[in-house]
């Protein structure tokens, strides 16, 4: 008989990760997520949160969560598919559709669950997924859960995408359904998917377009409506717009927008929606309030972009390589993993919190520090961060 130990490998695998410098070291946030936070007992300027518009602490959003919790309780008591579909959930679906100017939306518990639940239902045997090589892990997992064929195109490379679709036309028997899936904003570089070109290629082949706009919502487009609005595309060109309430919206939750048929299909088929609890009513109410804030207080999106411009120019004036960013995600390219880790350690000593992003999240020679701006950073805070990057960058020979 083979000698087995039920759990020893767990510890061994963790030790391997530590040895190879691939383990996560968790930091603990001891305050609200604001431009200046208390992290591991230290006051730091937060430069790596997804809370782009500071809605996590917006009084209207917080108040809505408290009020709905008082009225409906802490939890919904069930899955939405059974008995937990409260009127606040339905109102959130409608409010989001209106904000997105889509016929219908459906909200999920998280963005990850939206991708993991819906994607495998879109294609099965005899169908094809075509996916950008740098797509988010929740898309990769969603595609893996399906029985469809899959093809990966080079990052943002529409020639490669067109070639794959030409090739797919030769498939015998012909594919029934083809979906092209892409992130809208790529989270490691802050660059945008070439969505108009993707939509054009898709149209030539009768393929669907699915965009995951997690980092684009509340950031891009008219009033933060996202990447579809940014490129002024129609619902005939982008068929599924997926997103999250956990980033610029400052709360938590996933969502999809598109036709009424999409909504009906999704809540009857996506297993993460059917078989998992509804988000607490307070969460749904807070998400509605966040949409309200986006619709009525345009200054937050404006301030975010103004901060982004200021910080990016500051970094570029110092001589840093900021990659291909087009959004408030700004990478500071460092090359080797060790350089990125050393720079992150140094800025931390200066009261700046931003994480190094290293292999395997990015290629071995593309390690970086990823910074993310928010609407409420003050110029003084950004100057302090620039000063820390300047000193650290000089010490490490980056500038
Ligand atoms: C963050 C993110 C998700 C997951 O969203 P959650 O709501 O946090 O689960 C999905 N896709 C992309 C591109 C993301 O950046």
mmCIF file of C-alpha atoms and ligand atoms in Angstrom:
data_model
loop_
_atom_site.group_PDB
_atom_site.id
_atom_site.type_symbol
_atom_site.label_atom_id
_atom_site.label_comp_id
_atom_site.label_asym_id
_atom_site.label_seq_id
_atom_site.Cartn_x
_atom_site.Cartn_y
_atom_site.Cartn_z
ATOM 1 C CA UNK A 1 0.000 0.000 0.000
ATOM 2 C CA UNK A 2 1.185 3.526 -0.685
ATOM 3 C CA UNK A 3 2.109 5.364 2.456
ATOM 4 C CA UNK A 4 -0.067 8.433 2.709
ATOM 5 C CA UNK A 5 -0.300 11.277 5.131
ATOM 6 C CA UNK A 6 -3.536 13.266 4.879
ATOM 7 C CA UNK A 7 -2.200 16.764 5.529
ATOM 8 C CA UNK A 8 1.602 16.837 5.651
ATOM 9 C CA UNK A 9 1.861 18.189 2.101
ATOM 10 C CA UNK A 10 -0.042 21.342 3.102
ATOM 11 C CA UNK A 11 2.777 22.474 5.337
ATOM 12 C CA UNK A 12 5.402 21.316 2.838
ATOM 13 C CA UNK A 13 3.778 23.291 0.040
ATOM 14 C CA UNK A 14 3.587 26.396 2.208
ATOM 15 C CA UNK A 15 7.269 26.016 3.107
ATOM 16 C CA UNK A 16 8.113 25.751 -0.585
ATOM 17 C CA UNK A 17 6.227 28.992 -1.283
ATOM 18 C CA UNK A 18 8.131 30.717 1.520
ATOM 19 C CA UNK A 19 11.474 29.330 0.247
ATOM 20 C CA UNK A 20 10.773 30.579 -3.261
ATOM 21 C CA UNK A 21 9.518 33.922 -2.028
ATOM 22 C CA UNK A 22 6.059 33.267 -3.510
ATOM 23 C CA UNK A 23 3.983 33.428 -0.329
ATOM 24 C CA UNK A 24 1.563 36.186 0.608
ATOM 25 C CA UNK A 25 2.339 38.060 3.772
ATOM 26 C CA UNK A 26 -0.941 39.492 4.964
ATOM 27 C CA UNK A 27 -1.055 42.983 6.328
ATOM 28 C CA UNK A 28 -3.811 44.004 8.725
ATOM 29 C CA UNK A 29 -5.861 47.134 8.189
ATOM 30 C CA UNK A 30 -6.862 48.583 11.560
ATOM 31 C CA UNK A 31 -8.877 51.550 10.291
ATOM 32 C CA UNK A 32 -11.336 52.314 7.516
ATOM 33 C CA UNK A 33 -9.936 52.259 3.980
ATOM 34 C CA UNK A 34 -9.121 55.941 3.554
ATOM 35 C CA UNK A 35 -6.248 57.845 1.907
ATOM 36 C CA UNK A 36 -4.379 57.585 5.215
ATOM 37 C CA UNK A 37 -4.852 54.269 7.021
ATOM 38 C CA UNK A 38 -3.584 52.400 10.021
ATOM 39 C CA UNK A 39 -1.874 49.236 8.739
ATOM 40 C CA UNK A 40 -0.037 46.859 11.090
ATOM 41 C CA UNK A 41 -0.030 49.627 13.673
ATOM 42 C CA UNK A 42 1.565 52.160 11.298
ATOM 43 C CA UNK A 43 -0.003 55.239 9.742
ATOM 44 C CA UNK A 44 0.481 55.021 5.980
ATOM 45 C CA UNK A 45 -0.725 56.625 2.788
ATOM 46 C CA UNK A 46 -2.823 53.991 1.052
ATOM 47 C CA UNK A 47 -1.712 53.532 -2.566
ATOM 48 C CA UNK A 48 -2.978 50.034 -3.306
ATOM 49 C CA UNK A 49 -6.718 49.984 -2.585
ATOM 50 C CA UNK A 50 -9.471 49.475 -5.169
ATOM 51 C CA UNK A 51 -11.645 52.040 -3.402
ATOM 52 C CA UNK A 52 -11.023 54.557 -6.231
ATOM 53 C CA UNK A 53 -13.818 56.977 -5.320
ATOM 54 C CA UNK A 54 -13.659 56.535 -1.527
ATOM 55 C CA UNK A 55 -17.255 55.363 -1.538
ATOM 56 C CA UNK A 56 -16.466 52.716 1.128
ATOM 57 C CA UNK A 57 -16.672 55.526 3.686
ATOM 58 C CA UNK A 58 -19.081 57.884 1.914
ATOM 59 C CA UNK A 59 -21.701 58.936 4.514
ATOM 60 C CA UNK A 60 -24.634 58.228 2.175
ATOM 61 C CA UNK A 61 -23.363 54.734 1.432
ATOM 62 C CA UNK A 62 -22.657 53.920 5.077
ATOM 63 C CA UNK A 63 -25.997 55.356 6.186
ATOM 64 C CA UNK A 64 -27.894 53.315 3.571
ATOM 65 C CA UNK A 65 -26.232 50.151 4.839
ATOM 66 C CA UNK A 66 -27.185 50.907 8.448
ATOM 67 C CA UNK A 67 -30.782 51.839 7.608
ATOM 68 C CA UNK A 68 -31.410 48.764 5.456
ATOM 69 C CA UNK A 69 -29.814 46.533 8.078
ATOM 70 C CA UNK A 70 -32.170 47.937 10.708
ATOM 71 C CA UNK A 71 -35.168 47.382 8.448
ATOM 72 C CA UNK A 72 -34.323 43.979 6.934
ATOM 73 C CA UNK A 73 -31.796 42.440 9.327
ATOM 74 C CA UNK A 74 -28.195 41.394 8.899
ATOM 75 C CA UNK A 75 -28.787 38.654 6.353
ATOM 76 C CA UNK A 76 -31.279 37.795 3.615
ATOM 77 C CA UNK A 77 -31.962 34.404 5.132
ATOM 78 C CA UNK A 78 -31.687 32.412 1.935
ATOM 79 C CA UNK A 79 -30.405 32.226 -1.620
ATOM 80 C CA UNK A 80 -32.081 34.681 -3.965
ATOM 81 C CA UNK A 81 -33.367 31.699 -5.953
ATOM 82 C CA UNK A 82 -35.304 30.378 -2.948
ATOM 83 C CA UNK A 83 -36.575 32.895 -0.382
ATOM 84 C CA UNK A 84 -33.853 35.537 -0.136
ATOM 85 C CA UNK A 85 -34.783 37.679 -3.144
ATOM 86 C CA UNK A 86 -35.638 40.900 -1.305
ATOM 87 C CA UNK A 87 -37.067 44.010 -2.894
ATOM 88 C CA UNK A 88 -33.717 45.771 -2.265
ATOM 89 C CA UNK A 89 -31.948 43.174 -4.443
ATOM 90 C CA UNK A 90 -34.477 43.700 -7.221
ATOM 91 C CA UNK A 91 -34.182 47.460 -6.865
ATOM 92 C CA UNK A 92 -30.400 47.207 -7.110
ATOM 93 C CA UNK A 93 -30.707 45.185 -10.342
ATOM 94 C CA UNK A 94 -33.009 47.847 -11.806
ATOM 95 C CA UNK A 95 -30.915 50.787 -10.603
ATOM 96 C CA UNK A 96 -27.770 49.283 -12.048
ATOM 97 C CA UNK A 97 -29.437 48.629 -15.429
ATOM 98 C CA UNK A 98 -30.598 52.237 -15.507
ATOM 99 C CA UNK A 99 -27.101 53.480 -14.627
ATOM 100 C CA UNK A 100 -25.580 51.237 -17.314
ATOM 101 C CA UNK A 101 -28.319 52.207 -19.790
ATOM 102 C CA UNK A 102 -28.890 48.511 -20.398
ATOM 103 C CA UNK A 103 -32.249 46.744 -20.741
ATOM 104 C CA UNK A 104 -31.434 44.546 -17.734
ATOM 105 C CA UNK A 105 -28.862 43.728 -15.079
ATOM 106 C CA UNK A 106 -28.417 40.939 -12.565
ATOM 107 C CA UNK A 107 -26.335 41.296 -9.421
ATOM 108 C CA UNK A 108 -24.289 38.500 -7.878
ATOM 109 C CA UNK A 109 -22.556 38.106 -4.508
ATOM 110 C CA UNK A 110 -19.145 38.932 -5.989
ATOM 111 C CA UNK A 111 -17.585 39.629 -9.358
ATOM 112 C CA UNK A 112 -15.667 36.378 -9.099
ATOM 113 C CA UNK A 113 -18.945 34.494 -8.676
ATOM 114 C CA UNK A 114 -20.520 36.279 -11.636
ATOM 115 C CA UNK A 115 -17.693 35.122 -13.901
ATOM 116 C CA UNK A 116 -17.420 31.685 -12.408
ATOM 117 C CA UNK A 117 -21.164 31.118 -12.531
ATOM 118 C CA UNK A 118 -22.148 32.601 -15.864
ATOM 119 C CA UNK A 119 -19.189 31.872 -18.151
ATOM 120 C CA UNK A 120 -19.400 28.062 -18.031
ATOM 121 C CA UNK A 121 -23.090 28.280 -18.959
ATOM 122 C CA UNK A 122 -22.475 30.339 -22.084
ATOM 123 C CA UNK A 123 -20.531 27.680 -23.985
ATOM 124 C CA UNK A 124 -20.440 23.900 -23.913
ATOM 125 C CA UNK A 125 -19.360 21.147 -26.272
ATOM 126 C CA UNK A 126 -19.237 22.403 -29.860
ATOM 127 C CA UNK A 127 -18.654 26.005 -28.751
ATOM 128 C CA UNK A 128 -15.542 28.154 -28.427
ATOM 129 C CA UNK A 129 -14.176 30.682 -25.938
ATOM 130 C CA UNK A 130 -11.512 33.104 -27.110
ATOM 131 C CA UNK A 131 -9.753 34.831 -24.238
ATOM 132 C CA UNK A 132 -7.006 37.457 -23.760
ATOM 133 C CA UNK A 133 -3.890 35.884 -22.254
ATOM 134 C CA UNK A 134 -3.886 38.352 -19.356
ATOM 135 C CA UNK A 135 -7.526 37.914 -18.338
ATOM 136 C CA UNK A 136 -8.429 37.788 -14.643
ATOM 137 C CA UNK A 137 -8.303 34.467 -12.782
ATOM 138 C CA UNK A 138 -12.088 34.385 -12.360
ATOM 139 C CA UNK A 139 -12.472 34.363 -16.163
ATOM 140 C CA UNK A 140 -9.820 31.668 -16.511
ATOM 141 C CA UNK A 141 -11.624 29.529 -13.926
ATOM 142 C CA UNK A 142 -15.007 30.187 -15.553
ATOM 143 C CA UNK A 143 -13.679 29.074 -18.937
ATOM 144 C CA UNK A 144 -12.047 25.989 -17.377
ATOM 145 C CA UNK A 145 -15.375 24.912 -15.880
ATOM 146 C CA UNK A 146 -16.917 24.727 -19.336
ATOM 147 C CA UNK A 147 -16.718 21.836 -21.830
ATOM 148 C CA UNK A 148 -16.157 24.250 -24.707
ATOM 149 C CA UNK A 149 -12.971 24.549 -26.757
ATOM 150 C CA UNK A 150 -10.784 27.479 -25.820
ATOM 151 C CA UNK A 151 -8.213 29.636 -27.541
ATOM 152 C CA UNK A 152 -6.004 32.315 -26.022
ATOM 153 C CA UNK A 153 -4.928 35.391 -27.982
ATOM 154 C CA UNK A 154 -1.873 37.498 -27.267
ATOM 155 C CA UNK A 155 -2.540 40.402 -24.935
ATOM 156 C CA UNK A 156 -4.650 43.034 -26.728
ATOM 157 C CA UNK A 157 -3.431 41.645 -30.076
ATOM 158 C CA UNK A 158 -6.410 42.017 -32.410
ATOM 159 C CA UNK A 159 -4.472 40.508 -35.351
ATOM 160 C CA UNK A 160 -3.953 37.369 -33.315
ATOM 161 C CA UNK A 161 -7.622 37.448 -32.332
ATOM 162 C CA UNK A 162 -8.722 37.805 -35.975
ATOM 163 C CA UNK A 163 -6.409 34.931 -36.976
ATOM 164 C CA UNK A 164 -7.912 32.663 -34.291
ATOM 165 C CA UNK A 165 -11.443 33.444 -35.458
ATOM 166 C CA UNK A 166 -10.507 32.825 -39.117
ATOM 167 C CA UNK A 167 -9.056 29.498 -38.055
ATOM 168 C CA UNK A 168 -12.201 28.728 -36.025
ATOM 169 C CA UNK A 169 -14.339 29.092 -39.179
ATOM 170 C CA UNK A 170 -12.623 25.940 -40.513
ATOM 171 C CA UNK A 171 -13.717 23.892 -37.504
ATOM 172 C CA UNK A 172 -15.752 20.866 -38.508
ATOM 173 C CA UNK A 173 -18.541 20.715 -37.495
ATOM 174 C CA UNK A 174 -18.866 24.510 -37.294
ATOM 175 C CA UNK A 175 -18.895 25.980 -33.806
ATOM 176 C CA UNK A 176 -22.391 26.778 -32.572
ATOM 177 C CA UNK A 177 -21.437 29.674 -30.297
ATOM 178 C CA UNK A 178 -18.284 31.719 -29.971
ATOM 179 C CA UNK A 179 -17.602 34.194 -27.149
ATOM 180 C CA UNK A 180 -14.674 36.579 -26.946
ATOM 181 C CA UNK A 181 -13.895 37.443 -23.321
ATOM 182 C CA UNK A 182 -11.645 40.230 -22.158
ATOM 183 C CA UNK A 183 -10.885 42.339 -19.135
ATOM 184 C CA UNK A 184 -11.809 45.973 -19.823
ATOM 185 C CA UNK A 185 -8.983 47.381 -17.716
ATOM 186 C CA UNK A 186 -6.084 44.986 -17.118
ATOM 187 C CA UNK A 187 -5.340 45.154 -13.440
ATOM 188 C CA UNK A 188 -1.565 44.654 -13.500
ATOM 189 C CA UNK A 189 -0.784 47.361 -16.088
ATOM 190 C CA UNK A 190 -3.837 49.621 -16.033
ATOM 191 C CA UNK A 191 -4.148 49.392 -19.822
ATOM 192 C CA UNK A 192 -7.429 49.101 -21.770
ATOM 193 C CA UNK A 193 -8.764 46.355 -24.011
ATOM 194 C CA UNK A 194 -9.123 47.495 -27.645
ATOM 195 C CA UNK A 195 -12.858 46.968 -27.341
ATOM 196 C CA UNK A 196 -14.023 48.680 -30.577
ATOM 197 C CA UNK A 197 -11.692 46.477 -32.679
ATOM 198 C CA UNK A 198 -12.686 43.385 -30.708
ATOM 199 C CA UNK A 199 -16.373 44.192 -31.291
ATOM 200 C CA UNK A 200 -15.739 44.638 -35.007
ATOM 201 C CA UNK A 201 -13.967 41.287 -35.351
ATOM 202 C CA UNK A 202 -16.669 39.599 -33.272
ATOM 203 C CA UNK A 203 -19.385 40.960 -35.543
ATOM 204 C CA UNK A 204 -17.699 39.515 -38.649
ATOM 205 C CA UNK A 205 -17.945 36.058 -37.088
ATOM 206 C CA UNK A 206 -21.225 36.303 -35.221
ATOM 207 C CA UNK A 207 -19.344 35.974 -31.940
ATOM 208 C CA UNK A 208 -20.449 37.393 -28.601
ATOM 209 C CA UNK A 209 -18.357 39.944 -26.680
ATOM 210 C CA UNK A 210 -18.045 39.648 -22.898
ATOM 211 C CA UNK A 211 -16.155 42.405 -21.099
ATOM 212 C CA UNK A 212 -15.137 42.269 -17.448
ATOM 213 C CA UNK A 213 -14.996 45.901 -16.402
ATOM 214 C CA UNK A 214 -14.102 45.449 -12.721
ATOM 215 C CA UNK A 215 -11.464 48.198 -12.740
ATOM 216 C CA UNK A 216 -13.231 50.415 -15.293
ATOM 217 C CA UNK A 217 -16.473 51.031 -13.484
ATOM 218 C CA UNK A 218 -16.727 54.238 -11.557
ATOM 219 C CA UNK A 219 -13.556 55.232 -13.368
ATOM 220 C CA UNK A 220 -14.058 55.274 -17.148
ATOM 221 C CA UNK A 221 -16.827 56.620 -19.354
ATOM 222 C CA UNK A 222 -19.526 59.169 -18.755
ATOM 223 C CA UNK A 223 -19.985 59.621 -15.001
ATOM 224 C CA UNK A 224 -18.021 56.425 -14.364
ATOM 225 C CA UNK A 225 -20.352 54.227 -16.428
ATOM 226 C CA UNK A 226 -17.440 52.063 -17.521
ATOM 227 C CA UNK A 227 -15.590 50.969 -20.616
ATOM 228 C CA UNK A 228 -18.624 50.406 -22.868
ATOM 229 C CA UNK A 229 -19.598 54.029 -22.280
ATOM 230 C CA UNK A 230 -15.944 55.130 -22.655
ATOM 231 C CA UNK A 231 -15.802 53.708 -26.186
ATOM 232 C CA UNK A 232 -19.437 54.666 -26.932
ATOM 233 C CA UNK A 233 -20.272 51.110 -27.927
ATOM 234 C CA UNK A 234 -23.773 49.715 -28.193
ATOM 235 C CA UNK A 235 -25.352 46.629 -26.654
ATOM 236 C CA UNK A 236 -25.265 45.053 -30.137
ATOM 237 C CA UNK A 237 -21.489 45.345 -30.041
ATOM 238 C CA UNK A 238 -20.770 44.353 -26.442
ATOM 239 C CA UNK A 239 -23.270 41.729 -25.354
ATOM 240 C CA UNK A 240 -22.291 41.166 -21.746
ATOM 241 C CA UNK A 241 -20.836 43.854 -19.526
ATOM 242 C CA UNK A 242 -19.729 42.339 -16.265
ATOM 243 C CA UNK A 243 -18.481 44.229 -13.213
ATOM 244 C CA UNK A 244 -18.154 44.460 -9.483
ATOM 245 C CA UNK A 245 -19.305 46.608 -6.584
ATOM 246 C CA UNK A 246 -16.110 45.814 -4.677
ATOM 247 C CA UNK A 247 -13.866 48.329 -6.429
ATOM 248 C CA UNK A 248 -14.879 51.913 -7.278
ATOM 249 C CA UNK A 249 -18.363 51.314 -5.835
ATOM 250 C CA UNK A 250 -16.693 50.664 -2.481
ATOM 251 C CA UNK A 251 -18.965 47.848 -1.253
ATOM 252 C CA UNK A 252 -19.086 44.249 -2.562
ATOM 253 C CA UNK A 253 -21.029 42.354 -5.203
ATOM 254 C CA UNK A 254 -20.789 41.319 -8.834
ATOM 255 C CA UNK A 255 -23.042 42.133 -11.744
ATOM 256 C CA UNK A 256 -23.817 41.609 -15.393
ATOM 257 C CA UNK A 257 -25.665 43.911 -17.759
ATOM 258 C CA UNK A 258 -27.130 43.253 -21.183
ATOM 259 C CA UNK A 259 -30.450 42.195 -22.649
ATOM 260 C CA UNK A 260 -33.482 40.958 -20.715
ATOM 261 C CA UNK A 261 -32.748 37.524 -22.219
ATOM 262 C CA UNK A 262 -29.303 37.585 -20.610
ATOM 263 C CA UNK A 263 -30.746 38.301 -17.174
ATOM 264 C CA UNK A 264 -33.336 35.533 -17.477
ATOM 265 C CA UNK A 265 -30.728 33.088 -18.743
ATOM 266 C CA UNK A 266 -28.240 33.985 -16.000
ATOM 267 C CA UNK A 267 -30.484 33.605 -12.979
ATOM 268 C CA UNK A 268 -31.805 30.309 -14.247
ATOM 269 C CA UNK A 269 -28.399 28.852 -15.098
ATOM 270 C CA UNK A 270 -25.516 30.346 -13.106
ATOM 271 C CA UNK A 271 -24.866 27.962 -10.233
ATOM 272 C CA UNK A 272 -23.105 30.549 -8.084
ATOM 273 C CA UNK A 273 -26.318 32.578 -8.213
ATOM 274 C CA UNK A 274 -28.699 29.658 -7.744
ATOM 275 C CA UNK A 275 -26.848 27.807 -5.015
ATOM 276 C CA UNK A 276 -25.314 30.453 -2.794
ATOM 277 C CA UNK A 277 -26.718 32.956 -0.313
ATOM 278 C CA UNK A 278 -27.966 36.418 -1.264
ATOM 279 C CA UNK A 279 -25.839 39.401 -0.268
ATOM 280 C CA UNK A 280 -27.095 40.992 2.973
ATOM 281 C CA UNK A 281 -29.805 43.621 2.376
ATOM 282 C CA UNK A 282 -27.509 46.288 3.852
ATOM 283 C CA UNK A 283 -24.982 45.513 1.138
ATOM 284 C CA UNK A 284 -27.591 45.826 -1.617
ATOM 285 C CA UNK A 285 -28.811 49.137 -0.177
ATOM 286 C CA UNK A 286 -25.230 50.442 0.077
ATOM 287 C CA UNK A 287 -24.652 49.536 -3.586
ATOM 288 C CA UNK A 288 -27.812 51.456 -4.565
ATOM 289 C CA UNK A 289 -26.530 54.452 -2.585
ATOM 290 C CA UNK A 290 -23.145 54.198 -4.328
ATOM 291 C CA UNK A 291 -24.904 54.351 -7.717
ATOM 292 C CA UNK A 292 -26.831 57.380 -6.425
ATOM 293 C CA UNK A 293 -23.590 59.090 -5.463
ATOM 294 C CA UNK A 294 -22.098 58.435 -8.904
ATOM 295 C CA UNK A 295 -25.185 59.916 -10.539
ATOM 296 C CA UNK A 296 -25.359 63.024 -8.351
ATOM 297 C CA UNK A 297 -21.755 63.856 -7.349
ATOM 298 C CA UNK A 298 -19.595 63.892 -10.480
ATOM 299 C CA UNK A 299 -16.672 65.471 -8.608
ATOM 300 C CA UNK A 300 -15.380 62.136 -7.317
ATOM 301 C CA UNK A 301 -14.568 60.775 -10.764
ATOM 302 C CA UNK A 302 -13.059 64.144 -11.748
ATOM 303 C CA UNK A 303 -10.851 64.250 -8.633
ATOM 304 C CA UNK A 304 -9.691 60.700 -9.252
ATOM 305 C CA UNK A 305 -8.491 61.577 -12.753
ATOM 306 C CA UNK A 306 -6.898 64.815 -11.561
ATOM 307 C CA UNK A 307 -4.942 62.863 -8.922
ATOM 308 C CA UNK A 308 -4.009 60.288 -11.489
ATOM 309 C CA UNK A 309 -2.652 62.970 -13.819
ATOM 310 C CA UNK A 310 -0.663 64.642 -11.034
ATOM 311 C CA UNK A 311 0.907 61.435 -9.743
ATOM 312 C CA UNK A 312 1.692 60.016 -13.188
ATOM 313 C CA UNK A 313 3.377 63.243 -14.289
ATOM 314 C CA UNK A 314 5.339 63.297 -11.040
ATOM 315 C CA UNK A 315 6.600 59.759 -11.560
ATOM 316 C CA UNK A 316 7.452 60.379 -15.201
ATOM 317 C CA UNK A 317 9.298 63.607 -14.355
ATOM 318 C CA UNK A 318 11.384 61.576 -11.920
ATOM 319 C CA UNK A 319 12.251 59.218 -14.772
ATOM 320 C CA UNK A 320 10.269 56.122 -13.730
ATOM 321 C CA UNK A 321 9.012 53.643 -16.298
ATOM 322 C CA UNK A 322 5.232 53.566 -15.758
ATOM 323 C CA UNK A 323 4.456 50.997 -18.452
ATOM 324 C CA UNK A 324 1.312 51.315 -20.557
ATOM 325 C CA UNK A 325 -1.128 52.697 -18.032
ATOM 326 C CA UNK A 326 -4.278 54.449 -19.248
ATOM 327 C CA UNK A 327 -6.098 54.475 -15.893
ATOM 328 C CA UNK A 328 -5.619 55.262 -12.165
ATOM 329 C CA UNK A 329 -3.686 51.985 -11.887
ATOM 330 C CA UNK A 330 -0.061 53.043 -12.316
ATOM 331 C CA UNK A 331 2.710 50.432 -12.321
ATOM 332 C CA UNK A 332 6.238 51.456 -11.420
ATOM 333 C CA UNK A 333 8.338 49.020 -13.375
ATOM 334 C CA UNK A 334 11.252 47.543 -11.425
ATOM 335 C CA UNK A 335 12.464 44.576 -13.504
ATOM 336 C CA UNK A 336 13.625 41.988 -10.986
ATOM 337 C CA UNK A 337 11.377 40.752 -8.174
ATOM 338 C CA UNK A 338 13.983 41.680 -5.603
ATOM 339 C CA UNK A 339 14.121 45.292 -6.779
ATOM 340 C CA UNK A 340 10.325 45.597 -6.531
ATOM 341 C CA UNK A 341 10.318 44.070 -3.060
ATOM 342 C CA UNK A 342 13.169 46.309 -1.886
ATOM 343 C CA UNK A 343 11.414 49.407 -3.214
ATOM 344 C CA UNK A 344 8.135 48.417 -1.524
ATOM 345 C CA UNK A 345 10.004 47.821 1.754
ATOM 346 C CA UNK A 346 11.683 51.222 1.472
ATOM 347 C CA UNK A 347 8.526 53.239 0.766
ATOM 348 C CA UNK A 348 6.851 51.411 3.649
ATOM 349 C CA UNK A 349 9.522 52.821 5.989
ATOM 350 C CA UNK A 350 8.532 56.240 4.599
ATOM 351 C CA UNK A 351 4.850 55.666 5.405
ATOM 352 C CA UNK A 352 3.694 54.659 1.917
ATOM 353 C CA UNK A 353 1.733 51.463 1.350
ATOM 354 C CA UNK A 354 1.919 49.885 -2.111
ATOM 355 C CA UNK A 355 2.586 46.240 -2.887
ATOM 356 C CA UNK A 356 5.197 44.697 -5.141
ATOM 357 C CA UNK A 357 3.705 42.592 -7.927
ATOM 358 C CA UNK A 358 6.090 39.831 -8.878
ATOM 359 C CA UNK A 359 6.258 36.466 -10.639
ATOM 360 C CA UNK A 360 3.983 34.474 -11.033
ATOM 361 C CA UNK A 361 1.471 37.356 -11.172
ATOM 362 C CA UNK A 362 3.578 39.000 -13.873
ATOM 363 C CA UNK A 363 6.510 37.807 -16.002
ATOM 364 C CA UNK A 364 9.804 37.237 -14.112
ATOM 365 C CA UNK A 365 11.491 40.337 -15.550
ATOM 366 C CA UNK A 366 8.404 42.563 -15.257
ATOM 367 C CA UNK A 367 8.181 42.945 -11.485
ATOM 368 C CA UNK A 368 6.692 46.237 -10.423
ATOM 369 C CA UNK A 369 5.048 48.201 -7.683
ATOM 370 C CA UNK A 370 1.434 48.758 -8.536
ATOM 371 C CA UNK A 371 -0.021 52.017 -7.313
ATOM 372 C CA UNK A 372 -3.694 52.938 -7.375
ATOM 373 C CA UNK A 373 -4.935 56.459 -6.888
ATOM 374 C CA UNK A 374 -8.147 57.531 -5.220
ATOM 375 C CA UNK A 375 -10.271 60.654 -5.451
ATOM 376 C CA UNK A 376 -9.433 61.882 -1.976
ATOM 377 C CA UNK A 377 -5.644 61.724 -2.001
ATOM 378 C CA UNK A 378 -4.394 65.238 -1.310
ATOM 379 C CA UNK A 379 -1.561 66.802 -3.261
ATOM 380 C CA UNK A 380 0.476 66.798 -0.072
ATOM 381 C CA UNK A 381 0.022 63.033 0.283
ATOM 382 C CA UNK A 382 0.951 62.443 -3.338
ATOM 383 C CA UNK A 383 4.040 64.659 -2.968
ATOM 384 C CA UNK A 384 5.090 62.630 0.052
ATOM 385 C CA UNK A 385 4.683 59.420 -1.964
ATOM 386 C CA UNK A 386 6.649 60.853 -4.900
ATOM 387 C CA UNK A 387 9.467 61.856 -2.521
ATOM 388 C CA UNK A 388 9.615 58.305 -1.134
ATOM 389 C CA UNK A 389 9.678 56.776 -4.625
ATOM 390 C CA UNK A 390 12.369 59.264 -5.652
ATOM 391 C CA UNK A 391 14.701 58.339 -2.806
ATOM 392 C CA UNK A 392 13.990 54.620 -3.072
ATOM 393 C CA UNK A 393 14.282 54.657 -6.876
ATOM 394 C CA UNK A 394 17.669 56.421 -6.686
ATOM 395 C CA UNK A 395 18.992 54.005 -4.048
ATOM 396 C CA UNK A 396 18.055 51.065 -6.254
ATOM 397 C CA UNK A 397 19.323 52.625 -9.480
ATOM 398 C CA UNK A 398 15.885 52.753 -11.116
ATOM 399 C CA UNK A 399 16.131 56.470 -11.860
HETATM 400 C C1 LIG B 1 -11.434 42.172 -8.879
HETATM 401 C C2 LIG B 1 -11.792 41.542 -10.143
HETATM 402 C C3 LIG B 1 -12.783 40.556 -10.206
HETATM 403 C C4 LIG B 1 -13.444 40.004 -8.967
HETATM 404 O O1 LIG B 1 -14.345 40.908 -8.432
HETATM 405 P P1 LIG B 1 -14.890 40.705 -6.935
HETATM 406 O O2 LIG B 1 -16.189 41.385 -6.938
HETATM 407 O O3 LIG B 1 -13.892 41.333 -6.031
HETATM 408 O O4 LIG B 1 -14.995 39.238 -6.704
HETATM 409 C C5 LIG B 1 -13.120 40.046 -11.434
HETATM 410 N N1 LIG B 1 -12.514 40.474 -12.561
HETATM 411 C C6 LIG B 1 -11.549 41.418 -12.537
HETATM 412 C C7 LIG B 1 -10.920 41.862 -13.809
HETATM 413 C C8 LIG B 1 -11.147 41.963 -11.327
HETATM 414 O O5 LIG B 1 -10.190 42.889 -11.313
#
